[in-house]
mmCIF file of N, CA, C and O in Angstrom:
data_model
loop_
_atom_site.group_PDB
_atom_site.id
_atom_site.type_symbol
_atom_site.label_atom_id
_atom_site.label_comp_id
_atom_site.label_asym_id
_atom_site.label_seq_id
_atom_site.Cartn_x
_atom_site.Cartn_y
_atom_site.Cartn_z
ATOM 1 N N UNK U 1 -2.412 -17.297 -11.496
ATOM 2 C CA UNK U 1 -1.873 -17.497 -9.848
ATOM 3 C C UNK U 1 -2.681 -17.985 -9.468
ATOM 4 O O UNK U 1 -3.909 -18.082 -9.251
ATOM 5 N N UNK U 2 -1.986 -18.593 -8.412
ATOM 6 C CA UNK U 2 -2.790 -19.551 -7.127
ATOM 7 C C UNK U 2 -3.516 -18.693 -6.596
ATOM 8 O O UNK U 2 -3.333 -17.321 -5.841
ATOM 9 N N UNK U 3 -4.610 -19.317 -5.829
ATOM 10 C CA UNK U 3 -5.866 -18.393 -5.089
ATOM 11 C C UNK U 3 -5.166 -17.639 -3.709
ATOM 12 O O UNK U 3 -5.475 -16.530 -3.627
ATOM 13 N N UNK U 4 -4.536 -18.676 -3.110
ATOM 14 C CA UNK U 4 -3.992 -18.458 -1.874
ATOM 15 C C UNK U 4 -3.151 -17.134 -1.931
ATOM 16 O O UNK U 4 -2.800 -16.430 -1.106
ATOM 17 N N UNK U 5 -2.228 -17.373 -2.995
ATOM 18 C CA UNK U 5 -1.061 -16.416 -3.236
ATOM 19 C C UNK U 5 -1.531 -14.967 -3.814
ATOM 20 O O UNK U 5 -1.484 -13.896 -2.892
ATOM 21 N N UNK U 6 -3.074 -14.872 -4.356
ATOM 22 C CA UNK U 6 -3.483 -13.756 -4.466
ATOM 23 C C UNK U 6 -4.194 -13.172 -3.218
ATOM 24 O O UNK U 6 -4.248 -11.931 -3.228
ATOM 25 N N UNK U 7 -4.959 -13.940 -2.680
ATOM 26 C CA UNK U 7 -5.321 -13.553 -1.010
ATOM 27 C C UNK U 7 -4.340 -12.925 -0.443
ATOM 28 O O UNK U 7 -4.736 -11.539 0.295
ATOM 29 N N UNK U 8 -3.235 -13.183 -0.297
ATOM 30 C CA UNK U 8 -2.256 -12.710 0.525
ATOM 31 C C UNK U 8 -1.390 -11.649 -0.038
ATOM 32 O O UNK U 8 -1.524 -10.851 0.401
ATOM 33 N N UNK U 9 -1.649 -11.429 -1.300
ATOM 34 C CA UNK U 9 -1.191 -10.188 -2.020
ATOM 35 C C UNK U 9 -1.944 -9.276 -1.730
ATOM 36 O O UNK U 9 -1.799 -8.019 -1.786
ATOM 37 N N UNK U 10 -3.333 -9.562 -1.967
ATOM 38 C CA UNK U 10 -4.469 -8.642 -1.535
ATOM 39 C C UNK U 10 -4.484 -8.294 -0.429
ATOM 40 O O UNK U 10 -4.585 -6.644 0.075
ATOM 41 N N UNK U 11 -4.045 -8.909 0.690
ATOM 42 C CA UNK U 11 -4.087 -8.592 2.088
ATOM 43 C C UNK U 11 -2.949 -7.774 2.544
ATOM 44 O O UNK U 11 -2.807 -6.425 2.883
ATOM 45 N N UNK U 12 -1.549 -7.811 1.860
ATOM 46 C CA UNK U 12 -0.369 -6.892 1.812
ATOM 47 C C UNK U 12 -0.682 -5.715 1.104
ATOM 48 O O UNK U 12 -0.409 -4.807 2.073
ATOM 49 N N UNK U 13 -1.309 -5.835 0.064
ATOM 50 C CA UNK U 13 -1.715 -4.553 -0.756
ATOM 51 C C UNK U 13 -2.736 -3.396 0.044
ATOM 52 O O UNK U 13 -2.314 -2.312 0.280
ATOM 53 N N UNK U 14 -3.599 -4.054 0.632
ATOM 54 C CA UNK U 14 -4.494 -3.095 1.734
ATOM 55 C C UNK U 14 -4.097 -3.026 2.861
ATOM 56 O O UNK U 14 -4.097 -1.553 3.146
ATOM 57 N N UNK U 15 -3.212 -3.726 3.312
ATOM 58 C CA UNK U 15 -2.271 -3.255 4.645
ATOM 59 C C UNK U 15 -1.363 -2.192 4.137
ATOM 60 O O UNK U 15 -1.306 -1.021 5.182
ATOM 61 N N UNK U 16 -0.948 -2.132 3.018
ATOM 62 C CA UNK U 16 -0.077 -1.041 2.802
ATOM 63 C C UNK U 16 -0.435 0.077 2.620
ATOM 64 O O UNK U 16 -0.322 1.412 2.711
ATOM 65 N N UNK U 17 -1.930 -0.144 1.781
ATOM 66 C CA UNK U 17 -2.543 1.438 1.338
ATOM 67 C C UNK U 17 -3.068 1.978 2.675
ATOM 68 O O UNK U 17 -3.454 3.243 2.781
ATOM 69 N N UNK U 18 -3.339 1.064 3.595
ATOM 70 C CA UNK U 18 -4.026 1.918 4.846
ATOM 71 C C UNK U 18 -2.949 2.572 5.376
ATOM 72 O O UNK U 18 -3.143 3.625 5.996
ATOM 73 N N UNK U 19 -1.682 1.729 5.871
ATOM 74 C CA UNK U 19 -0.629 2.698 6.262
ATOM 75 C C UNK U 19 -0.361 3.738 5.598
ATOM 76 O O UNK U 19 -0.169 4.948 6.188
ATOM 77 N N UNK U 20 -0.330 3.642 4.221
ATOM 78 C CA UNK U 20 -0.108 4.892 3.547
ATOM 79 C C UNK U 20 -1.191 6.119 3.907
ATOM 80 O O UNK U 20 -0.905 7.173 3.813
ATOM 81 N N UNK U 21 -2.683 5.695 3.639
ATOM 82 C CA UNK U 21 -3.621 6.343 4.063
ATOM 83 C C UNK U 21 -3.921 7.348 5.623
ATOM 84 O O UNK U 21 -3.688 8.370 5.572
ATOM 85 N N UNK U 22 -3.266 6.494 6.504
ATOM 86 C CA UNK U 22 -2.989 7.014 7.449
ATOM 87 C C UNK U 22 -1.872 7.885 8.036
ATOM 88 O O UNK U 22 -1.845 8.812 8.221
ATOM 89 N N UNK U 23 -0.655 7.568 7.228
ATOM 90 C CA UNK U 23 0.341 8.340 6.995
ATOM 91 C C UNK U 23 -0.080 9.716 6.893
ATOM 92 O O UNK U 23 0.208 10.810 7.061
ATOM 93 N N UNK U 24 -0.523 9.910 5.401
ATOM 94 C CA UNK U 24 -1.259 10.990 4.914
ATOM 95 C C UNK U 24 -2.067 11.832 5.719
ATOM 96 O O UNK U 24 -2.031 13.168 5.534
ATOM 97 N N UNK U 25 -3.072 11.154 6.256
ATOM 98 C CA UNK U 25 -3.971 11.832 7.132
ATOM 99 C C UNK U 25 -3.477 12.458 8.258
ATOM 100 O O UNK U 25 -3.605 13.530 8.782
ATOM 101 N N UNK U 26 -2.346 11.448 8.882
ATOM 102 C CA UNK U 26 -1.640 12.223 10.184
ATOM 103 C C UNK U 26 -0.615 13.451 9.708
ATOM 104 O O UNK U 26 -0.577 14.610 10.681
ATOM 105 N N UNK U 27 -0.451 13.241 8.372
ATOM 106 C CA UNK U 27 0.496 14.682 7.711
ATOM 107 C C UNK U 27 -0.441 15.613 7.520
ATOM 108 O O UNK U 27 0.302 16.806 7.752
ATOM 109 N N UNK U 28 -1.491 15.708 7.124
ATOM 110 C CA UNK U 28 -2.242 16.514 6.701
ATOM 111 C C UNK U 28 -2.873 17.317 8.028
ATOM 112 O O UNK U 28 -2.953 18.797 7.977
ATOM 113 N N UNK U 29 -2.962 16.462 8.963
ATOM 114 C CA UNK U 29 -3.931 16.935 10.136
ATOM 115 C C UNK U 29 -2.850 17.314 11.355
ATOM 116 O O UNK U 29 -3.072 18.535 11.715
ATOM 117 N N UNK U 30 -1.631 16.746 11.512
ATOM 118 C CA UNK U 30 -0.947 17.049 12.542
ATOM 119 C C UNK U 30 0.304 17.468 12.146
ATOM 120 O O UNK U 30 1.388 17.469 13.227
ATOM 121 N N UNK U 31 0.678 17.308 11.072
ATOM 122 C CA UNK U 31 2.329 17.653 10.237
ATOM 123 C C UNK U 31 2.860 16.408 10.997
ATOM 124 O O UNK U 31 4.366 16.422 11.307
ATOM 125 N N UNK U 32 2.546 15.294 11.087
ATOM 126 C CA UNK U 32 3.193 14.308 11.584
ATOM 127 C C UNK U 32 3.587 13.141 10.464
ATOM 128 O O UNK U 32 2.521 12.526 9.849
ATOM 129 N N UNK U 33 4.765 12.868 10.275
ATOM 130 C CA UNK U 33 4.754 11.707 9.357
ATOM 131 C C UNK U 33 5.643 10.648 9.858
ATOM 132 O O UNK U 33 6.568 10.734 10.365
ATOM 133 N N UNK U 34 4.635 9.484 10.109
ATOM 134 C CA UNK U 34 5.012 8.561 10.903
ATOM 135 C C UNK U 34 6.135 7.622 10.342
ATOM 136 O O UNK U 34 7.000 7.015 11.052
ATOM 137 N N UNK U 35 6.138 7.211 8.793
ATOM 138 C CA UNK U 35 7.145 6.497 8.346
ATOM 139 C C UNK U 35 8.473 7.104 8.577
ATOM 140 O O UNK U 35 9.339 6.471 8.622
ATOM 141 N N UNK U 36 8.396 8.481 8.163
ATOM 142 C CA UNK U 36 9.665 9.078 8.630
ATOM 143 C C UNK U 36 10.212 9.168 9.726
ATOM 144 O O UNK U 36 11.374 8.873 10.488
ATOM 145 N N UNK U 37 9.187 9.152 10.751
ATOM 146 C CA UNK U 37 9.627 9.163 12.295
ATOM 147 C C UNK U 37 10.212 7.805 12.546
ATOM 148 O O UNK U 37 11.125 7.895 13.395
ATOM 149 N N UNK U 38 9.482 6.764 12.286
ATOM 150 C CA UNK U 38 10.183 5.499 12.510
ATOM 151 C C UNK U 38 11.316 5.016 11.888
ATOM 152 O O UNK U 38 12.196 4.249 12.289
ATOM 153 N N UNK U 39 11.411 5.487 10.690
ATOM 154 C CA UNK U 39 12.274 5.033 9.865
ATOM 155 C C UNK U 39 13.069 6.001 9.299
ATOM 156 O O UNK U 39 14.164 6.158 8.179
ATOM 157 N N UNK U 40 13.408 7.439 9.837
ATOM 158 C CA UNK U 40 14.004 8.379 9.509
ATOM 159 C C UNK U 40 15.383 8.448 9.361
ATOM 160 O O UNK U 40 16.152 8.822 8.389
ATOM 161 N N UNK U 41 15.953 7.335 10.092
ATOM 162 C CA UNK U 41 17.539 7.130 9.954
ATOM 163 C C UNK U 41 17.946 6.206 8.836
ATOM 164 O O UNK U 41 19.136 6.057 8.555
ATOM 165 N N UNK U 42 16.945 5.831 8.136
ATOM 166 C CA UNK U 42 17.362 4.887 6.982
ATOM 167 C C UNK U 42 16.551 5.680 5.921
ATOM 168 O O UNK U 42 15.486 5.120 5.347
ATOM 169 N N UNK U 43 16.958 6.488 5.116
ATOM 170 C CA UNK U 43 16.237 7.089 3.960
ATOM 171 C C UNK U 43 15.991 6.233 2.893
ATOM 172 O O UNK U 43 14.996 6.343 2.299
ATOM 173 N N UNK U 44 16.922 5.146 2.680
ATOM 174 C CA UNK U 44 16.677 4.139 1.580
ATOM 175 C C UNK U 44 15.334 3.192 1.847
ATOM 176 O O UNK U 44 14.671 3.233 1.133
ATOM 177 N N UNK U 45 15.172 3.119 3.217
ATOM 178 C CA UNK U 45 14.100 2.158 3.775
ATOM 179 C C UNK U 45 13.002 2.994 3.712
ATOM 180 O O UNK U 45 12.057 2.414 2.957
ATOM 181 N N UNK U 46 12.983 4.212 4.129
ATOM 182 C CA UNK U 46 11.568 5.271 3.869
ATOM 183 C C UNK U 46 11.398 5.002 2.426
ATOM 184 O O UNK U 46 10.133 5.090 2.275
ATOM 185 N N UNK U 47 12.211 5.638 1.369
ATOM 186 C CA UNK U 47 11.824 5.653 0.283
ATOM 187 C C UNK U 47 11.221 4.149 -0.528
ATOM 188 O O UNK U 47 10.312 4.280 -0.993
ATOM 189 N N UNK U 48 11.859 3.109 -0.055
ATOM 190 C CA UNK U 48 10.912 1.671 -0.381
ATOM 191 C C UNK U 48 9.894 1.410 0.067
ATOM 192 O O UNK U 48 8.849 0.882 -0.487
ATOM 193 N N UNK U 49 9.699 2.058 1.511
ATOM 194 C CA UNK U 49 8.266 1.758 1.915
ATOM 195 C C UNK U 49 7.281 2.749 1.055
ATOM 196 O O UNK U 49 6.095 2.346 0.725
ATOM 197 N N UNK U 50 7.556 3.741 0.615
ATOM 198 C CA UNK U 50 6.968 4.770 -0.155
ATOM 199 C C UNK U 50 6.431 4.175 -1.423
ATOM 200 O O UNK U 50 5.519 4.132 -1.811
ATOM 201 N N UNK U 51 7.779 3.713 -2.082
ATOM 202 C CA UNK U 51 7.441 2.686 -3.165
ATOM 203 C C UNK U 51 6.542 1.648 -3.041
ATOM 204 O O UNK U 51 5.700 1.771 -3.953
ATOM 205 N N UNK U 52 6.618 1.065 -1.830
ATOM 206 C CA UNK U 52 5.747 -0.465 -1.973
ATOM 207 C C UNK U 52 4.346 0.263 -1.396
ATOM 208 O O UNK U 52 3.347 -0.609 -1.998
ATOM 209 N N UNK U 53 3.995 1.278 -1.077
ATOM 210 C CA UNK U 53 2.403 2.005 -0.645
ATOM 211 C C UNK U 53 2.015 2.268 -2.022
ATOM 212 O O UNK U 53 1.150 1.853 -2.763
ATOM 213 N N UNK U 54 3.055 2.781 -3.143
ATOM 214 C CA UNK U 54 2.443 3.064 -4.097
ATOM 215 C C UNK U 54 2.233 1.986 -5.169
ATOM 216 O O UNK U 54 1.202 2.130 -5.798
ATOM 217 N N UNK U 55 3.056 1.133 -5.208
ATOM 218 C CA UNK U 55 2.647 0.033 -6.158
ATOM 219 C C UNK U 55 1.457 -0.849 -5.489
ATOM 220 O O UNK U 55 0.797 -1.408 -6.201
ATOM 221 N N UNK U 56 1.338 -0.974 -4.208
ATOM 222 C CA UNK U 56 0.092 -1.665 -3.519
ATOM 223 C C UNK U 56 -1.142 -0.786 -3.892
ATOM 224 O O UNK U 56 -1.948 -1.610 -4.325
ATOM 225 N N UNK U 57 -0.897 0.488 -4.081
ATOM 226 C CA UNK U 57 -2.360 1.116 -4.513
ATOM 227 C C UNK U 57 -2.630 1.057 -5.896
ATOM 228 O O UNK U 57 -3.810 0.895 -6.194
ATOM 229 N N UNK U 58 -1.452 0.842 -6.826
ATOM 230 C CA UNK U 58 -1.810 0.452 -8.213
ATOM 231 C C UNK U 58 -2.164 -0.811 -8.429
ATOM 232 O O UNK U 58 -3.247 -0.883 -9.325
ATOM 233 N N UNK U 59 -1.547 -2.006 -7.664
ATOM 234 C CA UNK U 59 -2.193 -2.849 -7.701
ATOM 235 C C UNK U 59 -3.627 -3.116 -7.353
ATOM 236 O O UNK U 59 -4.477 -3.786 -7.884
ATOM 237 N N UNK U 60 -3.668 -2.457 -6.457
ATOM 238 C CA UNK U 60 -5.305 -2.724 -5.829
ATOM 239 C C UNK U 60 -6.436 -1.959 -6.968
ATOM 240 O O UNK U 60 -7.318 -2.305 -6.868
ATOM 241 N N UNK U 61 -6.112 -0.772 -7.572
ATOM 242 C CA UNK U 61 -6.557 0.003 -8.325
ATOM 243 C C UNK U 61 -6.986 -1.331 -9.526
ATOM 244 O O UNK U 61 -7.909 -1.442 -10.353
ATOM 245 N N UNK U 62 -5.793 -1.826 -9.816
ATOM 246 C CA UNK U 62 -6.110 -2.886 -10.834
ATOM 247 C C UNK U 62 -6.775 -3.861 -10.860
ATOM 248 O O UNK U 62 -7.605 -4.334 -11.366
ATOM 249 N N UNK U 63 -6.492 -4.646 -9.604
ATOM 250 C CA UNK U 63 -7.313 -5.660 -9.037
ATOM 251 C C UNK U 63 -8.976 -5.125 -8.977
ATOM 252 O O UNK U 63 -9.858 -5.797 -9.469
ATOM 253 N N UNK U 64 -9.214 -4.152 -8.394
ATOM 254 C CA UNK U 64 -10.549 -3.232 -8.554
ATOM 255 C C UNK U 64 -11.286 -3.505 -9.923
ATOM 256 O O UNK U 64 -12.441 -3.367 -10.126
ATOM 257 N N UNK U 65 -10.339 -2.669 -11.056
ATOM 258 C CA UNK U 65 -10.529 -2.761 -12.345
ATOM 259 C C UNK U 65 -11.188 -4.102 -12.613
ATOM 260 O O UNK U 65 -12.227 -4.086 -13.555
ATOM 261 N N UNK U 66 -10.245 -5.102 -12.856
ATOM 262 C CA UNK U 66 -10.763 -6.255 -13.324
ATOM 263 C C UNK U 66 -11.698 -6.900 -12.993
ATOM 264 O O UNK U 66 -12.572 -7.314 -13.338
ATOM 265 N N UNK U 67 -12.203 -6.838 -11.395
ATOM 266 C CA UNK U 67 -13.389 -7.350 -10.725
ATOM 267 C C UNK U 67 -14.577 -6.637 -11.397
ATOM 268 O O UNK U 67 -15.760 -7.213 -11.541
ATOM 269 N N UNK U 68 -14.391 -5.299 -11.686
ATOM 270 C CA UNK U 68 -15.616 -4.624 -11.907
ATOM 271 C C UNK U 68 -15.990 -4.729 -13.236
ATOM 272 O O UNK U 68 -17.041 -4.907 -13.793
ATOM 273 N N UNK U 69 -14.987 -5.220 -14.081
ATOM 274 C CA UNK U 69 -15.134 -5.104 -15.420
ATOM 275 C C UNK U 69 -15.450 -6.581 -15.922
ATOM 276 O O UNK U 69 -16.328 -7.256 -16.884
ATOM 277 N N UNK U 70 -15.449 -7.649 -14.873
ATOM 278 C CA UNK U 70 -16.400 -9.070 -14.973
ATOM 279 C C UNK U 70 -17.847 -8.838 -14.548
ATOM 280 O O UNK U 70 -18.305 -9.669 -14.969
ATOM 281 N N UNK U 71 -18.104 -7.878 -14.031
ATOM 282 C CA UNK U 71 -19.604 -7.702 -13.946
ATOM 283 C C UNK U 71 -20.675 -7.274 -14.922
ATOM 284 O O UNK U 71 -20.108 -6.903 -15.804
#
């Protein structure tokens, strides 16, 4: 894959994981689900956001594993 594409993919994945982590933190601390609050009127979009956050987490885990295997 193109290095520029990989950097873009890693940036998007990282941002999605940060959004997911902040959402889970707010849900645990304040019982406030920001994704649901912002997109609650569109349940299909909420589901897509959660799926994208999960895929981003798996992608970053895989990327981390590959980088650690090369060391």
